[in-house]
């Protein structure tokens, strides 16, 4: 069963605009962690943002924010003021029962 | 602080040959992960170590893949014999225990790109 679902294989956004990347997850455990990673064409995985299941507020890290809707089991990533350097693959991941699960990713292209 | 080190960065072998990858995690990180990332897909966890014990190897093809983490530090992942479908990037990651402010954030190495011909 899919633990993490990313339904957008690819997205385009205009430079300086905001973009939302979708992520839904599936777990019966009340304790879990949600992560977003960026993977540029060079291949390294770069941590962006983390949300714990008990965190009351949505996480923010600079231009990145996580729209955490617990009842809907969604953890969408919002990137504000997109830059050309944001063009990359983005992966949503969940840590649950001491295991990590990754989604299939969303390829973001930022247009000048 | 040094990051996660992996070697080699690239490897090309023929099917049925053997190959080994090496990973050195961030100093002090108790948990080490090996992932397989096939082109266009998300990383798939192959094996997870806590110190030198295996936490999860449910997705490791044990008939051909093996991994060890002697002394709870470095780790080696081996494929013997390799198949065409093993062509992928093999990522190593580590995380600290107990978790930091970012939960069990994983720090990834640069990966090893394996091509099986």
Coordinates of N, CA and C in Angstrom, one line a residue:
Chain A
X1 N 0.8 -1.2 0.0 CA 0.0 0.0 0.0 C 0.9 1.2 0.0
X2 N 0.5 2.2 -0.8 CA 1.2 3.5 -0.9 C 1.2 4.2 0.4
X3 N 2.3 4.5 1.0 CA 2.3 5.3 2.2 C 2.3 6.8 1.9
X4 N 3.0 7.2 0.9 CA 3.2 8.6 0.5 C 2.8 8.7 -1.0
X5 N 1.9 9.6 -1.3 CA 1.4 9.8 -2.6 C 1.7 11.3 -3.1
X6 N 2.4 11.4 -4.2 CA 2.6 12.7 -4.8 C 1.9 12.5 -6.2
X7 N 0.9 13.3 -6.5 CA 0.1 13.1 -7.7 C 0.5 13.9 -8.8
X8 N 1.4 14.8 -8.6 CA 1.9 15.7 -9.7 C 3.3 15.3 -10.2
X9 N 3.3 14.6 -11.3 CA 4.6 14.1 -11.8 C 5.5 15.3 -12.2
X10 N 4.9 16.4 -12.8 CA 5.6 17.6 -13.2 C 4.8 18.8 -13.1
X11 N 5.5 19.9 -12.8 CA 4.8 21.2 -12.7 C 5.7 22.3 -13.2
X12 N 5.0 23.3 -13.7 CA 5.7 24.5 -14.2 C 5.2 25.7 -13.3
X13 N 6.1 26.6 -13.0 CA 5.8 27.9 -12.3 C 6.6 29.0 -12.9
X14 N 6.0 30.2 -12.9 CA 6.7 31.3 -13.4 C 7.6 31.8 -12.3
X15 N 8.8 32.3 -12.7 CA 9.7 32.8 -11.7 C 9.0 33.9 -10.9
X16 N 9.3 33.9 -9.6 CA 8.8 34.9 -8.6 C 7.4 34.6 -8.1
X17 N 6.7 33.6 -8.7 CA 5.4 33.2 -8.3 C 5.5 32.1 -7.2
X18 N 4.4 31.9 -6.5 CA 4.4 30.8 -5.5 C 3.9 29.5 -6.2
X19 N 4.3 28.4 -5.6 CA 3.8 27.1 -6.1 C 3.6 26.1 -5.0
X20 N 2.6 25.3 -5.1 CA 2.3 24.3 -4.1 C 2.5 22.9 -4.7
X21 N 3.2 22.1 -4.0 CA 3.5 20.7 -4.4 C 2.7 19.8 -3.4
X22 N 1.9 18.9 -4.0 CA 1.0 18.1 -3.1 C 1.6 16.8 -2.6
X23 N 1.2 16.5 -1.4 CA 1.6 15.2 -0.8 C 0.5 14.7 0.2
X24 N 0.1 13.5 0.0 CA -0.8 12.9 1.0 C -0.1 11.6 1.5
X25 N -0.5 11.3 2.7 CA 0.2 10.1 3.4 C -0.8 9.3 4.1
X26 N -0.4 8.1 4.4 CA -1.3 7.1 5.0 C -0.6 6.4 6.2
X27 N -1.2 6.6 7.3 CA -0.7 5.9 8.5 C -1.8 5.8 9.6
X28 N -1.7 4.8 10.4 CA -2.6 4.7 11.5 C -1.9 5.1 12.9
X29 N -0.7 5.4 12.8 CA 0.1 5.7 14.0 C 0.0 7.2 14.2
X30 N -0.3 7.6 15.4 CA -0.5 9.1 15.7 C 0.9 9.8 15.7
X31 N 2.0 9.1 15.8 CA 3.3 9.7 15.9 C 4.0 9.4 14.6
X32 N 4.3 10.5 13.9 CA 5.1 10.4 12.6 C 5.7 11.7 12.3
X33 N 6.6 11.7 11.4 CA 7.3 12.9 10.9 C 7.2 13.0 9.4
X34 N 7.1 14.2 8.9 CA 6.9 14.4 7.5 C 8.1 15.3 7.0
X35 N 8.7 15.0 5.9 CA 9.8 15.7 5.4 C 9.6 16.0 3.9
X36 N 10.3 17.1 3.5 CA 10.4 17.4 2.1 C 11.9 17.5 1.7
X37 N 12.2 16.9 0.6 CA 13.6 17.0 0.1 C 13.6 17.5 -1.3
X38 N 14.7 18.2 -1.7 CA 14.9 18.6 -3.0 C 16.0 17.9 -3.6
X39 N 15.9 17.4 -4.9 CA 17.0 16.7 -5.6 C 17.2 17.4 -6.9
X40 N 18.3 18.2 -7.0 CA 18.6 18.8 -8.2 C 19.2 17.8 -9.2
X41 N 19.4 18.2 -10.4 CA 19.9 17.3 -11.4 C 21.3 16.7 -11.0
X42 N 22.0 17.3 -10.2 CA 23.3 16.8 -9.7 C 23.1 15.5 -8.8
X43 N 21.9 15.3 -8.3 CA 21.6 14.1 -7.6 C 21.6 14.1 -6.1
X44 N 22.2 15.1 -5.5 CA 22.1 15.1 -4.0 C 20.8 15.4 -3.5
X45 N 20.5 14.8 -2.3 CA 19.2 15.0 -1.6 C 19.4 16.1 -0.6
X46 N 18.6 17.2 -0.7 CA 18.7 18.3 0.2 C 17.5 18.5 1.0
X47 N 17.7 18.5 2.3 CA 16.6 18.6 3.3 C 16.0 20.0 3.1
X48 N 14.7 20.1 3.1 CA 14.0 21.4 3.0 C 13.2 21.8 4.3
X49 N 12.4 20.8 4.8 CA 11.5 21.2 5.9 C 11.0 19.9 6.5
X50 N 10.6 20.1 7.8 CA 10.2 19.0 8.6 C 8.9 19.4 9.4
X51 N 8.0 18.4 9.5 CA 6.8 18.7 10.3 C 6.5 17.4 11.2
X52 N 6.5 17.6 12.5 CA 6.1 16.5 13.4 C 4.6 16.4 13.5
X53 N 4.1 15.2 13.7 CA 2.7 15.0 13.7 C 2.0 15.7 14.9
X54 N 2.8 16.0 15.9 CA 2.2 16.7 17.1 C 2.4 18.2 17.1
X55 N 3.1 18.7 16.1 CA 3.4 20.1 16.0 C 2.1 20.9 15.7
X56 N 1.8 21.9 16.5 CA 0.6 22.6 16.4 C 0.6 23.6 15.2
X57 N 1.8 24.1 14.9 CA 1.9 25.1 13.8 C 2.5 24.5 12.6
X58 N 2.2 25.1 11.5 CA 2.8 24.7 10.2 C 4.3 25.1 10.2
X59 N 5.1 24.2 9.7 CA 6.5 24.5 9.7 C 6.9 25.5 8.6
X60 N 7.9 26.3 8.8 CA 8.4 27.2 7.8 C 9.9 27.2 7.9
X61 N 10.5 27.3 6.7 CA 12.0 27.4 6.6 C 12.3 28.4 5.4
X62 N 12.4 29.7 5.7 CA 12.7 30.6 4.7 C 11.5 30.7 3.7
X63 N 11.8 30.4 2.4 CA 10.8 30.5 1.4 C 9.9 29.2 1.4
X64 N 10.2 28.3 2.2 CA 9.4 27.0 2.2 C 8.5 27.0 3.4
X65 N 7.3 26.6 3.2 CA 6.4 26.3 4.2 C 5.6 25.0 3.9
X66 N 5.2 24.4 5.0 CA 4.5 23.1 4.9 C 3.0 23.3 5.3
X67 N 2.1 23.1 4.4 CA 0.7 23.2 4.7 C 0.2 21.9 5.3
X68 N 0.2 21.7 6.6 CA -0.1 20.5 7.2 C -1.6 20.4 7.6
X69 N -2.3 19.5 7.0 CA -3.7 19.3 7.3 C -3.9 17.9 7.8
X70 N -3.8 17.7 9.1 CA -3.8 16.4 9.7 C -5.0 15.5 9.4
X71 N -6.2 16.1 9.4 CA -7.4 15.4 9.2 C -7.5 14.9 7.8
X72 N -6.9 15.6 6.9 CA -6.9 15.2 5.5 C -5.7 14.4 5.1
X73 N -4.7 14.3 6.1 CA -3.5 13.5 5.9 C -2.8 14.1 4.6
X74 N -2.6 15.4 4.6 CA -1.9 16.0 3.6 C -0.8 16.9 4.1
X75 N 0.3 17.1 3.4 CA 1.5 17.8 3.8 C 2.1 18.5 2.6
X76 N 1.4 19.5 2.1 CA 1.8 20.1 0.9 C 2.9 21.1 1.1
X77 N 3.8 21.2 0.2 CA 5.0 22.1 0.3 C 4.6 23.4 -0.5
X78 N 4.8 24.5 0.1 CA 4.6 25.8 -0.6 C 5.9 26.5 -0.7
X79 N 6.3 26.8 -2.0 CA 7.5 27.6 -2.2 C 7.1 29.0 -2.7
X80 N 7.5 29.9 -1.9 CA 7.1 31.3 -2.3 C 8.2 31.9 -3.1
X81 N 7.8 32.9 -4.0 CA 8.8 33.6 -4.8 C 9.8 32.7 -5.5
X82 N 9.3 31.8 -6.4 CA 10.1 30.8 -7.0 C 11.3 31.4 -7.7
X83 N 12.4 30.7 -7.7 CA 13.7 31.1 -8.3 C 14.1 30.1 -9.3
X84 N 14.9 30.4 -10.3 CA 15.3 29.5 -11.3 C 16.0 28.3 -10.7
X85 N 16.7 28.5 -9.6 CA 17.4 27.5 -8.9 C 16.5 26.5 -8.2
X86 N 15.2 26.8 -8.1 CA 14.3 25.8 -7.5 C 13.9 24.7 -8.5
X87 N 14.3 24.8 -9.7 CA 14.0 23.7 -10.7 C 14.7 22.5 -10.2
X88 N 13.9 21.4 -9.9 CA 14.5 20.2 -9.4 C 13.4 19.2 -9.2
X89 N 13.7 18.0 -8.7 CA 12.7 17.0 -8.2 C 12.5 17.3 -6.7
X90 N 11.3 17.1 -6.3 CA 10.9 17.3 -4.9 C 10.2 16.1 -4.4
X91 N 10.7 15.6 -3.3 CA 10.2 14.4 -2.7 C 9.6 14.6 -1.3
X92 N 8.5 14.1 -1.1 CA 7.8 14.1 0.2 C 8.2 12.7 0.9
X93 N 8.4 12.7 2.2 CA 8.8 11.5 2.9 C 8.1 11.5 4.3
X94 N 7.9 10.3 4.7 CA 7.4 10.2 6.1 C 8.2 9.1 6.9
X95 N 8.4 9.5 8.1 CA 9.0 8.5 9.1 C 7.9 8.0 10.0
X96 N 7.7 6.7 9.9 CA 6.6 6.1 10.6 C 7.0 4.7 11.1
X97 N 6.7 4.4 12.4 CA 7.2 3.1 12.9 C 8.6 2.8 12.7
X98 N 9.4 3.9 12.8 CA 10.9 3.8 12.7 C 11.3 3.4 11.2
X99 N 10.4 3.7 10.3 CA 10.8 3.4 8.9 C 10.5 4.7 8.0
X100 N 11.3 4.8 7.0 CA 11.1 6.0 6.1 C 10.4 5.5 4.8
X101 N 9.5 6.4 4.3 CA 8.8 6.1 3.0 C 8.9 7.4 2.2
X102 N 9.3 7.2 0.9 CA 9.4 8.4 0.0 C 8.3 8.3 -1.0
X103 N 7.8 9.4 -1.5 CA 6.9 9.5 -2.6 C 7.6 9.4 -3.9
X104 N 6.9 9.4 -5.0 CA 7.5 9.2 -6.3 C 8.1 10.5 -6.9
X105 N 7.8 11.6 -6.2 CA 8.4 12.9 -6.6 C 7.6 13.8 -7.5
X106 N 7.9 15.0 -7.5 CA 7.3 16.0 -8.5 C 8.5 16.8 -9.1
X107 N 8.5 16.8 -10.4 CA 9.5 17.6 -11.1 C 9.0 19.0 -11.3
X108 N 9.7 20.0 -10.7 CA 9.3 21.4 -10.8 C 10.2 22.1 -11.8
X109 N 9.6 22.8 -12.7 CA 10.4 23.6 -13.6 C 10.0 25.1 -13.4
X110 N 10.9 25.9 -13.2 CA 10.7 27.4 -13.0 C 11.0 28.1 -14.3
X111 N 10.1 28.8 -14.8 CA 10.3 29.5 -16.1 C 10.7 30.9 -15.8
X112 N 11.6 31.4 -16.6 CA 12.0 32.8 -16.5 C 11.0 33.8 -17.0
Chain B
X1 N 31.5 20.2 10.1 CA 31.1 18.8 10.2 C 31.1 18.1 8.8
X2 N 31.9 17.0 8.7 CA 31.9 16.4 7.4 C 30.6 15.7 7.1
X3 N 30.2 15.6 5.8 CA 28.9 15.0 5.5 C 29.1 13.5 5.3
X4 N 28.1 12.9 4.7 CA 28.1 11.4 4.4 C 29.0 11.2 3.2
X5 N 29.9 10.3 3.3 CA 30.8 10.0 2.2 C 30.4 8.7 1.6
X6 N 30.5 8.6 0.3 CA 30.2 7.4 -0.5 C 31.3 7.2 -1.6
X7 N 31.6 6.0 -1.8 CA 32.5 5.7 -3.0 C 32.1 4.3 -3.5
X8 N 32.4 4.0 -4.8 CA 32.8 5.1 -5.8 C 31.6 5.9 -6.1
X9 N 31.8 7.0 -6.9 CA 30.7 7.8 -7.4 C 30.0 7.2 -8.6
X10 N 30.8 6.5 -9.4 CA 30.2 5.9 -10.6 C 30.8 4.5 -10.7
X11 N 30.0 3.6 -11.3 CA 30.5 2.2 -11.5 C 29.7 1.6 -12.7
X12 N 30.5 1.1 -13.6 CA 29.9 0.4 -14.7 C 30.4 -1.1 -14.7
X13 N 29.4 -2.0 -14.7 CA 29.8 -3.4 -14.7 C 28.9 -4.2 -15.7
X14 N 29.3 -5.4 -16.0 CA 28.5 -6.2 -16.8 C 27.6 -7.1 -15.9
X15 N 26.5 -7.5 -16.4 CA 25.6 -8.4 -15.7 C 26.3 -9.6 -15.2
X16 N 25.9 -10.1 -14.1 CA 26.5 -11.3 -13.4 C 27.8 -11.0 -12.7
X17 N 28.3 -9.8 -12.8 CA 29.5 -9.4 -12.1 C 29.1 -8.9 -10.7
X18 N 30.1 -8.8 -9.8 CA 29.8 -8.3 -8.4 C 30.3 -6.9 -8.3
X19 N 29.7 -6.2 -7.3 CA 30.0 -4.8 -7.1 C 29.8 -4.5 -5.6
X20 N 30.6 -3.6 -5.1 CA 30.4 -3.2 -3.7 C 30.5 -1.7 -3.5
X21 N 29.7 -1.2 -2.7 CA 29.6 0.3 -2.4 C 30.0 0.5 -0.9
X22 N 30.6 1.6 -0.7 CA 31.0 2.0 0.7 C 30.4 3.3 1.1
X23 N 30.0 3.3 2.4 CA 29.5 4.5 3.0 C 30.1 4.8 4.3
X24 N 30.4 6.1 4.6 CA 30.9 6.5 5.9 C 29.9 7.6 6.4
X25 N 29.1 7.3 7.4 CA 28.1 8.3 7.8 C 28.7 9.5 8.6
X26 N 27.9 10.4 8.9 CA 28.3 11.5 9.8 C 28.7 11.0 11.1
X27 N 29.8 11.5 11.7 CA 30.3 11.0 12.9 C 29.2 11.1 14.0
X28 N 29.0 10.0 14.7 CA 28.1 10.0 15.8 C 26.7 9.6 15.4
X29 N 26.4 9.5 14.2 CA 25.1 9.1 13.7 C 24.9 7.6 13.9
X30 N 23.9 7.2 14.7 CA 23.7 5.8 15.0 C 23.0 5.0 13.8
X31 N 22.1 5.8 13.1 CA 21.3 5.1 12.1 C 21.8 5.3 10.7
X32 N 21.9 4.3 10.0 CA 22.4 4.3 8.6 C 21.4 3.7 7.7
X33 N 21.2 4.3 6.5 CA 20.2 3.8 5.5 C 20.9 3.6 4.2
X34 N 20.5 2.6 3.5 CA 20.8 2.4 2.1 C 19.5 2.4 1.3
X35 N 19.6 3.3 0.2 CA 18.4 3.4 -0.7 C 18.8 3.1 -2.1
X36 N 17.9 2.6 -2.8 CA 18.0 2.4 -4.3 C 17.1 3.4 -5.0
X37 N 17.6 4.2 -5.9 CA 16.8 5.1 -6.6 C 16.9 4.9 -8.1
X38 N 15.9 4.3 -8.6 CA 15.9 4.0 -10.1 C 15.5 5.3 -10.8
X39 N 16.0 5.6 -11.9 CA 15.8 6.8 -12.6 C 14.3 7.2 -12.8
X40 N 13.9 8.4 -12.3 CA 12.5 8.8 -12.4 C 11.6 8.4 -11.2
X41 N 12.2 7.7 -10.2 CA 11.5 7.2 -9.1 C 12.0 7.8 -7.8
X42 N 11.2 7.7 -6.7 CA 11.7 8.1 -5.4 C 12.6 7.0 -4.8
X43 N 13.4 7.4 -3.9 CA 14.3 6.4 -3.2 C 13.5 5.3 -2.5
X44 N 14.0 4.1 -2.7 CA 13.4 2.9 -2.0 C 14.4 2.4 -1.0
X45 N 13.9 2.3 0.3 CA 14.8 1.8 1.3 C 15.1 0.4 1.1
X46 N 16.4 0.1 1.2 CA 16.9 -1.3 1.0 C 17.2 -1.9 2.4
X47 N 17.9 -1.1 3.2 CA 18.2 -1.6 4.6 C 18.5 -0.5 5.5
X48 N 18.2 -0.7 6.8 CA 18.4 0.4 7.8 C 19.1 -0.3 9.0
X49 N 20.2 0.3 9.4 CA 20.9 -0.1 10.5 C 20.8 0.8 11.7
X50 N 20.7 0.3 12.9 CA 20.8 1.0 14.1 C 22.1 0.5 14.8
X51 N 23.1 1.4 14.8 CA 24.4 1.0 15.2 C 24.9 -0.2 14.3
X52 N 25.2 -1.4 14.7 CA 25.5 -2.4 13.8 C 24.5 -3.5 13.7
X53 N 23.3 -3.2 14.2 CA 22.2 -4.1 14.0 C 21.2 -3.7 12.9
X54 N 20.5 -4.7 12.3 CA 19.6 -4.4 11.2 C 18.2 -4.1 11.8
X55 N 17.7 -2.9 11.4 CA 16.3 -2.6 11.9 C 15.3 -3.0 10.9
X56 N 15.6 -2.8 9.6 CA 14.6 -3.2 8.5 C 15.4 -3.5 7.3
X57 N 15.2 -4.7 6.8 CA 15.8 -5.1 5.5 C 14.7 -5.8 4.6
X58 N 13.4 -5.4 4.9 CA 12.3 -6.1 4.2 C 12.3 -6.0 2.7
X59 N 12.9 -4.9 2.2 CA 12.9 -4.7 0.7 C 14.3 -5.0 0.1
X60 N 15.2 -5.6 0.8 CA 16.5 -6.0 0.3 C 16.4 -7.3 -0.4
X61 N 16.7 -7.4 -1.7 CA 16.7 -8.7 -2.4 C 17.8 -9.6 -1.9
X62 N 17.5 -10.4 -0.9 CA 18.6 -11.0 -0.2 C 19.3 -12.1 -1.0
X63 N 18.7 -12.5 -2.1 CA 19.4 -13.6 -2.9 C 20.6 -13.0 -3.6
X64 N 20.7 -11.6 -3.7 CA 21.8 -11.1 -4.4 C 22.4 -9.8 -3.7
X65 N 21.7 -9.3 -2.8 CA 22.2 -8.1 -2.1 C 22.5 -8.5 -0.7
X66 N 23.6 -7.9 -0.2 CA 24.0 -8.0 1.2 C 24.6 -6.7 1.7
X67 N 24.5 -6.5 3.0 CA 25.0 -5.3 3.5 C 25.5 -5.6 4.9
X68 N 26.5 -4.8 5.3 CA 27.0 -5.0 6.7 C 27.5 -3.6 7.2
X69 N 27.5 -3.5 8.5 CA 27.9 -2.3 9.2 C 28.7 -2.7 10.4
X70 N 30.0 -3.0 10.1 CA 30.9 -3.5 11.2 C 31.2 -2.3 12.1
X71 N 31.2 -2.6 13.4 CA 31.6 -1.6 14.4 C 30.7 -0.4 14.5
X72 N 29.5 -0.5 13.8 CA 28.5 0.5 13.9 C 28.9 1.8 13.2
X73 N 29.9 1.8 12.3 CA 30.3 3.1 11.7 C 30.1 2.9 10.1
X74 N 31.2 2.5 9.4 CA 31.1 2.4 8.0 C 30.2 1.3 7.6
X75 N 29.7 1.3 6.4 CA 28.8 0.2 5.9 C 29.2 -0.1 4.4
X76 N 29.0 -1.3 4.1 CA 29.2 -1.8 2.7 C 28.0 -2.5 2.2
X77 N 27.6 -2.1 1.0 CA 26.5 -2.8 0.3 C 27.0 -3.5 -0.9
X78 N 26.7 -4.8 -1.0 CA 27.2 -5.6 -2.1 C 26.1 -6.2 -3.0
X79 N 26.4 -6.3 -4.3 CA 25.4 -6.9 -5.2 C 26.2 -8.1 -5.9
X80 N 25.7 -9.3 -5.8 CA 26.4 -10.4 -6.4 C 25.4 -11.5 -6.7
X81 N 25.1 -11.8 -7.9 CA 25.5 -11.2 -9.2 C 24.6 -10.1 -9.6
X82 N 25.1 -9.1 -10.3 CA 24.3 -8.0 -10.7 C 23.4 -8.3 -11.9
X83 N 22.2 -7.7 -11.9 CA 21.3 -7.8 -13.0 C 21.1 -6.5 -13.7
X84 N 20.5 -6.5 -14.9 CA 20.3 -5.2 -15.6 C 19.5 -4.3 -14.8
X85 N 18.5 -4.8 -14.1 CA 17.5 -4.0 -13.4 C 18.1 -3.4 -12.1
X86 N 19.3 -3.7 -11.8 CA 20.0 -3.1 -10.6 C 20.6 -1.7 -11.0
X87 N 20.6 -1.4 -12.2 CA 21.1 0.0 -12.6 C 20.2 1.0 -11.9
X88 N 20.9 1.8 -11.2 CA 20.2 2.8 -10.3 C 21.3 3.7 -9.6
X89 N 20.8 4.6 -8.8 CA 21.7 5.4 -7.9 C 21.5 4.8 -6.5
X90 N 22.6 4.4 -5.9 CA 22.5 3.9 -4.5 C 22.9 5.0 -3.5
X91 N 21.9 5.4 -2.7 CA 22.1 6.5 -1.8 C 22.3 5.9 -0.4
X92 N 23.3 6.5 0.3 CA 23.5 6.2 1.7 C 23.1 7.5 2.5
X93 N 22.4 7.3 3.6 CA 22.0 8.4 4.5 C 22.2 8.0 5.9
X94 N 22.4 9.0 6.8 CA 22.5 8.7 8.2 C 21.7 9.7 9.0
X95 N 21.3 9.3 10.2 CA 20.5 10.2 11.1 C 21.0 10.0 12.5
X96 N 20.7 10.9 13.4 CA 21.2 10.8 14.8 C 20.0 10.3 15.6
X97 N 20.4 9.7 16.7 CA 19.5 9.2 17.7 C 20.0 9.7 19.1
X98 N 19.2 10.4 19.9 CA 17.8 10.7 19.6 C 17.7 11.8 18.5
X99 N 16.5 12.0 18.1 CA 16.3 13.0 17.0 C 16.5 14.4 17.4
X100 N 16.9 15.2 16.5 CA 17.1 16.6 16.7 C 15.8 17.4 16.5
X101 N 16.0 18.7 16.4 CA 14.8 19.6 16.2 C 14.1 19.2 14.9
X102 N 14.8 18.6 14.0 CA 14.1 18.3 12.7 C 13.8 16.8 12.7
X103 N 13.4 16.3 13.8 CA 13.0 14.9 13.8 C 14.2 14.0 13.5
X104 N 14.0 12.9 12.9 CA 15.1 12.0 12.4 C 15.6 12.4 11.0
X105 N 16.0 13.7 10.9 CA 16.4 14.2 9.6 C 17.5 13.3 9.1
X106 N 17.4 12.9 7.8 CA 18.4 12.1 7.2 C 19.3 13.0 6.4
X107 N 20.6 12.7 6.5 CA 21.6 13.4 5.7 C 22.1 12.4 4.7
X108 N 22.1 12.9 3.5 CA 22.4 12.0 2.4 C 23.8 12.2 1.8
X109 N 24.4 11.1 1.4 CA 25.6 11.2 0.6 C 25.3 11.5 -0.8
X110 N 26.4 11.7 -1.6 CA 26.2 12.0 -3.1 C 25.7 10.9 -3.9
X111 N 25.7 9.7 -3.4 CA 25.2 8.5 -4.2 C 26.3 7.9 -5.1
X112 N 26.0 6.6 -5.4 CA 26.8 5.9 -6.4 C 25.9 5.5 -7.5
X113 N 26.3 6.0 -8.7 CA 25.5 5.6 -9.9 C 26.0 4.4 -10.5
X114 N 25.2 3.3 -10.5 CA 25.6 2.0 -11.0 C 24.9 1.8 -12.4
X115 N 25.7 1.4 -13.3 CA 25.2 1.0 -14.6 C 25.6 -0.5 -14.9
X116 N 24.6 -1.3 -15.1 CA 24.8 -2.7 -15.4 C 24.5 -2.9 -16.9
X117 N 25.5 -3.4 -17.6 CA 25.4 -3.6 -19.1 C 25.1 -5.1 -19.4

